Amino acid sequence: MSAALKPVHGGASPPPRHFLELMDHDGPTLRRMLDLAVRAKRGEITQRPLAGKTVALIFEKPSTRTRVSFEVGVRQLGGEVVVLSGADSQLGRGESPADTARVLSRYVDAIMLRTSSVAKLRELAAHATVPVINGLTEVSHPCQLMADVLTFEEHRGPIAGQVVAWTGDGNNVAQSFIQAAARFRFTLRIATPAELAPPAEVLDWARAEGATVELFRDPAEAVRGARCVVTDTWVSMSDETPDAATTNRHNLLAPFQLNAALLRHAAPDAVVMHCLPAHRGEEITDEVMDGPQSVVFDEAENRLHAQKGVLLWALAERG
């Protein structure tokens, strides 16, 4: 397994509570974060547990949901935020993640980083003395998965033992779904073109952890009987280029579109998810995204609540 996918352990005593990958935590710990998220959503956390705390939000990749949900979440919990873009931070101008971590740890109580470089995230966490949260990397999006599990369970009950189907690109969100299958104990079926399958190392890790993760080339077979069907953009919104590679990717993925015909293979009460932003008419049709089985906008709202759970676990429970 590459260094990028190895769980982080050790460090200072007591170590900061980083949230970098789902694989870094056992099931009960992740469930604790979700329990806190549910309490936050229900309005049961009436105090201001992050009062006096400041969270730095660093965005090297553009964002709507991640930025707004973290800003609103921190403030609703009583804390303050400092928002830095790649242009605002010396991290984007050649300063090492290690030095950035050492400095920011003296100013703020936690750091969220959204970046294209998992190595940068890992180096930041290795040298920070405050919690570091993964807001997205090229290999994972764990905050999204916490929101997705929360959303499924709100609509269909416990996710353990259920079947979730992914259709499309084996991208960073798909890789976090693989980790989630191991930690939350659901069966995951992934339908992708052979050229865009998830990395073997993350599949091997999940299966070694006891997860049932199956690969398909036929999306109808993957979706058959599933209680949840998920897709994502075929090209990251920040990576779009009108070149031959993008055209080829779209041609490969066209048979994996989440449309009404494909959804008919799922369980009658299946829910549809998409982490957004969506290219309507490409990876998902309007009919499905706006249809009665879609929970896409509940899912988007739950980014706020799930991240509150992560923040409370990382900060409020440690004082």
XYZ file of C-alpha atoms in Angstrom:
319
model
C 0.000 0.000 0.000
C 1.306 3.449 -0.860
C 2.129 5.973 1.850
C -0.876 8.009 0.716
C -3.235 5.243 1.848
C -1.558 4.196 5.081
C -3.465 5.034 8.264
C -1.856 7.682 10.456
C -0.976 6.699 14.005
C 1.314 7.982 16.684
C 2.639 11.504 17.181
C 2.549 13.840 20.150
C 0.911 12.822 23.428
C -2.019 13.169 23.307
C -2.057 13.348 19.518
C -4.426 15.724 17.766
C -7.574 14.131 16.442
C -7.014 14.306 12.701
C -9.738 13.348 10.220
C -7.798 12.405 7.096
C -9.247 9.117 5.870
C -12.073 6.856 7.006
C -9.532 4.030 7.191
C -7.707 5.894 9.973
C -10.613 5.264 12.356
C -12.543 2.226 13.492
C -16.271 1.870 13.023
C -17.265 2.929 16.556
C -15.223 6.147 16.266
C -16.879 7.064 12.979
C -20.243 6.168 14.466
C -19.512 8.531 17.362
C -18.978 11.366 14.859
C -22.286 10.541 13.175
C -24.076 10.446 16.529
C -22.747 13.949 17.205
C -23.891 15.005 13.726
C -27.407 13.743 14.411
C -27.509 15.569 17.727
C -26.329 18.754 16.050
C -28.937 18.457 13.322
C -31.710 17.889 15.863
C -30.686 21.019 17.746
C -29.704 19.046 20.832
C -26.325 20.815 21.140
C -27.558 24.075 22.580
C -24.293 25.375 24.000
C -21.486 26.928 21.931
C -18.893 24.144 22.195
C -16.418 25.833 19.835
C -16.573 29.230 21.543
C -13.082 30.716 21.672
C -11.799 28.353 18.942
C -10.702 29.275 15.425
C -10.538 26.963 12.415
C -8.371 27.720 9.375
C -10.012 26.691 6.087
C -7.487 26.373 3.242
C -8.829 25.983 -0.291
C -6.335 25.074 -2.988
C -9.272 23.788 -5.053
C -12.506 25.729 -5.602
C -15.535 24.857 -3.523
C -19.131 25.751 -2.829
C -20.468 23.109 -0.433
C -17.226 22.491 1.461
C -16.558 26.170 2.064
C -20.082 27.203 3.024
C -20.813 24.119 5.135
C -17.572 24.430 7.116
C -17.913 28.185 7.608
C -21.530 27.937 8.714
C -20.879 24.832 10.813
C -18.005 26.346 12.775
C -19.920 29.569 13.404
C -23.109 27.781 14.448
C -21.018 25.876 16.994
C -19.660 29.172 18.343
C -16.254 29.253 16.679
C -14.545 31.525 14.174
C -12.980 30.800 10.790
C -10.061 32.115 8.776
C -10.454 31.321 5.074
C -7.368 31.106 2.845
C -7.263 30.434 -0.890
C -4.214 29.071 -2.655
C -3.319 32.658 -3.568
C -3.665 33.813 0.050
C -1.479 31.138 1.613
C 2.273 30.707 1.355
C 1.456 26.987 1.155
C 0.526 27.709 -2.459
C 3.743 29.648 -3.069
C 6.346 27.122 -2.086
C 6.310 27.077 1.711
C 6.483 23.507 2.925
C 3.356 21.940 4.441
C 5.475 21.166 7.504
C 6.327 24.820 8.100
C 2.758 25.902 7.394
C 1.519 23.350 9.921
C 3.944 24.521 12.603
C 2.905 28.143 12.163
C -0.856 27.658 11.884
C -0.832 25.364 14.911
C 0.223 28.396 16.967
C -2.632 30.529 15.654
C -5.665 28.278 15.244
C -7.327 25.273 16.869
C -7.880 23.171 13.727
C -7.035 23.200 10.016
C -9.177 22.051 7.094
C -7.366 21.582 3.782
C -8.936 21.038 0.340
C -6.153 20.154 -2.078
C -5.142 18.103 -5.101
C -2.232 16.615 -3.160
C -2.791 13.939 -0.547
C 0.953 14.083 0.168
C 0.550 17.734 1.144
C -2.339 16.866 3.462
C -0.356 14.074 5.090
C 2.711 16.254 5.634
C 0.544 19.006 7.106
C -1.011 16.547 9.556
C 2.327 14.999 10.470
C 3.636 18.359 11.689
C 0.473 20.007 13.032
C -0.238 19.989 16.750
C -3.918 20.737 16.106
C -6.492 18.582 14.265
C -6.268 18.511 10.474
C -9.390 17.694 8.450
C -9.420 16.424 4.877
C -11.748 18.654 2.842
C -10.915 16.682 -0.342
C -7.831 15.287 -2.057
C -7.301 13.561 -5.363
C -7.701 10.163 -3.651
C -10.505 10.687 -1.135
C -13.368 12.799 0.187
C -14.188 11.453 3.669
C -16.401 14.359 4.762
C -18.665 13.589 1.820
C -18.979 9.969 2.872
C -19.959 10.899 6.397
C -22.758 13.004 4.911
C -23.760 10.172 2.579
C -24.029 7.597 5.361
C -25.990 10.080 7.471
C -28.352 10.707 4.545
C -28.930 7.045 3.771
C -29.685 6.234 7.388
C -32.145 9.115 7.687
C -34.116 7.739 4.745
C -33.635 3.961 4.922
C -32.301 3.044 8.360
C -28.974 1.393 9.234
C -26.632 1.069 6.288
C -24.897 -2.066 7.601
C -25.824 -5.045 5.445
C -27.305 -2.915 2.651
C -26.174 -2.842 -0.986
C -24.789 0.407 -2.428
C -24.008 0.676 -6.151
C -21.601 3.145 -7.721
C -21.693 3.839 -11.456
C -19.151 5.958 -13.314
C -15.549 6.938 -12.658
C -13.540 5.216 -9.913
C -12.542 8.621 -8.546
C -11.751 10.024 -5.113
C -15.353 9.774 -3.883
C -15.540 6.182 -5.093
C -12.353 5.429 -3.169
C -13.876 6.871 0.006
C -16.959 4.717 -0.609
C -14.640 1.699 -0.624
C -13.236 2.731 2.754
C -16.756 3.359 4.041
C -17.859 -0.131 2.994
C -15.198 -1.558 5.302
C -16.007 0.688 8.247
C -19.822 0.776 8.016
C -20.223 -2.823 6.795
C -22.314 -2.414 3.662
C -21.817 -4.219 0.349
C -20.423 -1.985 -2.382
C -20.760 -2.713 -6.081
C -18.696 -0.521 -8.387
C -19.373 -0.285 -12.126
C -16.644 1.490 -14.112
C -14.850 1.140 -17.422
C -11.747 -0.996 -16.986
C -9.556 2.037 -17.648
C -11.160 4.032 -14.804
C -11.417 1.405 -12.078
C -10.413 2.357 -8.515
C -6.829 1.572 -7.471
C -6.160 -2.052 -6.599
C -4.449 -1.083 -3.348
C -7.544 0.494 -1.790
C -9.659 -2.477 -2.921
C -7.128 -4.866 -1.400
C -7.148 -2.898 1.863
C -10.949 -2.950 2.113
C -11.195 -6.665 1.390
C -8.491 -7.390 3.961
C -10.669 -5.475 6.446
C -13.583 -7.800 5.659
C -15.475 -5.546 3.248
C -17.508 -6.911 0.350
C -16.552 -4.786 -2.654
C -17.391 -6.069 -6.118
C -16.320 -4.685 -9.502
C -18.557 -4.718 -12.576
C -18.299 -3.613 -16.181
C -22.086 -3.748 -16.630
C -23.784 -1.009 -14.575
C -27.148 -2.794 -14.682
C -25.604 -5.791 -12.911
C -24.025 -3.554 -10.288
C -27.262 -1.668 -9.638
C -29.514 -4.745 -9.530
C -31.417 -4.744 -6.210
C -29.298 -1.965 -4.657
C -30.867 0.252 -1.991
C -28.636 3.207 -2.929
C -27.258 4.221 -6.338
C -24.477 6.801 -6.499
C -22.611 8.642 -9.220
C -20.341 11.666 -9.584
C -18.997 13.954 -12.294
C -16.890 12.315 -14.967
C -14.332 15.123 -14.905
C -13.656 17.264 -11.857
C -15.172 20.715 -12.264
C -11.775 22.299 -11.608
C -9.938 20.000 -14.041
C -12.043 20.465 -17.160
C -10.122 20.831 -20.422
C -11.694 20.466 -23.878
C -9.060 18.028 -25.088
C -8.957 14.557 -26.593
C -8.429 12.918 -23.200
C -11.632 14.438 -21.832
C -13.577 13.393 -24.923
C -12.262 9.854 -24.606
C -13.211 9.772 -20.909
C -16.768 10.835 -21.748
C -17.000 8.169 -24.440
C -15.856 5.515 -21.985
C -18.317 6.633 -19.315
C -21.411 7.241 -21.442
C -22.790 3.700 -20.853
C -22.535 4.309 -17.086
C -24.912 7.284 -16.993
C -27.379 7.184 -14.095
C -30.690 7.437 -15.934
C -34.217 6.106 -15.476
C -33.489 2.915 -17.413
C -30.553 2.074 -15.170
C -32.374 3.007 -11.971
C -35.156 0.526 -12.779
C -32.683 -2.258 -11.998
C -32.306 -1.036 -8.388
C -34.573 -1.855 -5.479
C -37.965 -0.113 -5.800
C -37.180 2.052 -2.762
C -33.568 2.806 -3.737
C -32.276 6.298 -3.067
C -30.114 8.219 -5.529
C -27.055 10.193 -4.450
C -24.631 12.575 -6.138
C -22.127 14.646 -4.179
C -22.503 17.674 -6.522
C -21.735 19.706 -8.500
C -23.494 17.764 -11.264
C -23.160 17.862 -15.020
C -26.822 17.241 -15.732
C -27.286 15.201 -18.873
C -23.848 13.609 -18.562
C -23.357 11.394 -15.502
C -26.980 11.840 -14.342
C -30.203 12.873 -16.042
C -32.616 15.548 -14.852
C -35.333 12.904 -14.580
C -33.325 10.985 -11.965
C -31.713 13.893 -10.148
C -35.024 15.688 -9.702
C -37.056 12.510 -9.322
C -38.776 11.057 -6.248
C -35.888 8.720 -5.388
C -33.278 11.474 -5.323
C -31.924 12.562 -1.931
C -29.204 14.689 -3.541
C -30.121 17.925 -1.809
C -30.649 16.276 1.577
C -27.165 14.854 1.026
C -25.805 18.334 0.312
C -27.416 19.728 3.471
C -25.947 16.911 5.518
C -22.421 18.046 4.682
C -23.092 20.781 7.259
C -24.270 18.399 9.949
C -21.740 15.628 9.311
C -18.870 18.109 9.471
C -20.228 19.471 12.724
C -19.948 15.924 14.036
C -16.322 15.726 12.903
C -15.511 19.123 14.423
C -17.169 18.261 17.729
C -15.290 14.965 17.910
C -11.978 16.627 17.030
C -12.279 19.695 19.221
C -15.106 19.822 21.731
C -14.609 16.339 23.169
C -10.939 17.079 23.784
C -11.405 20.461 25.420
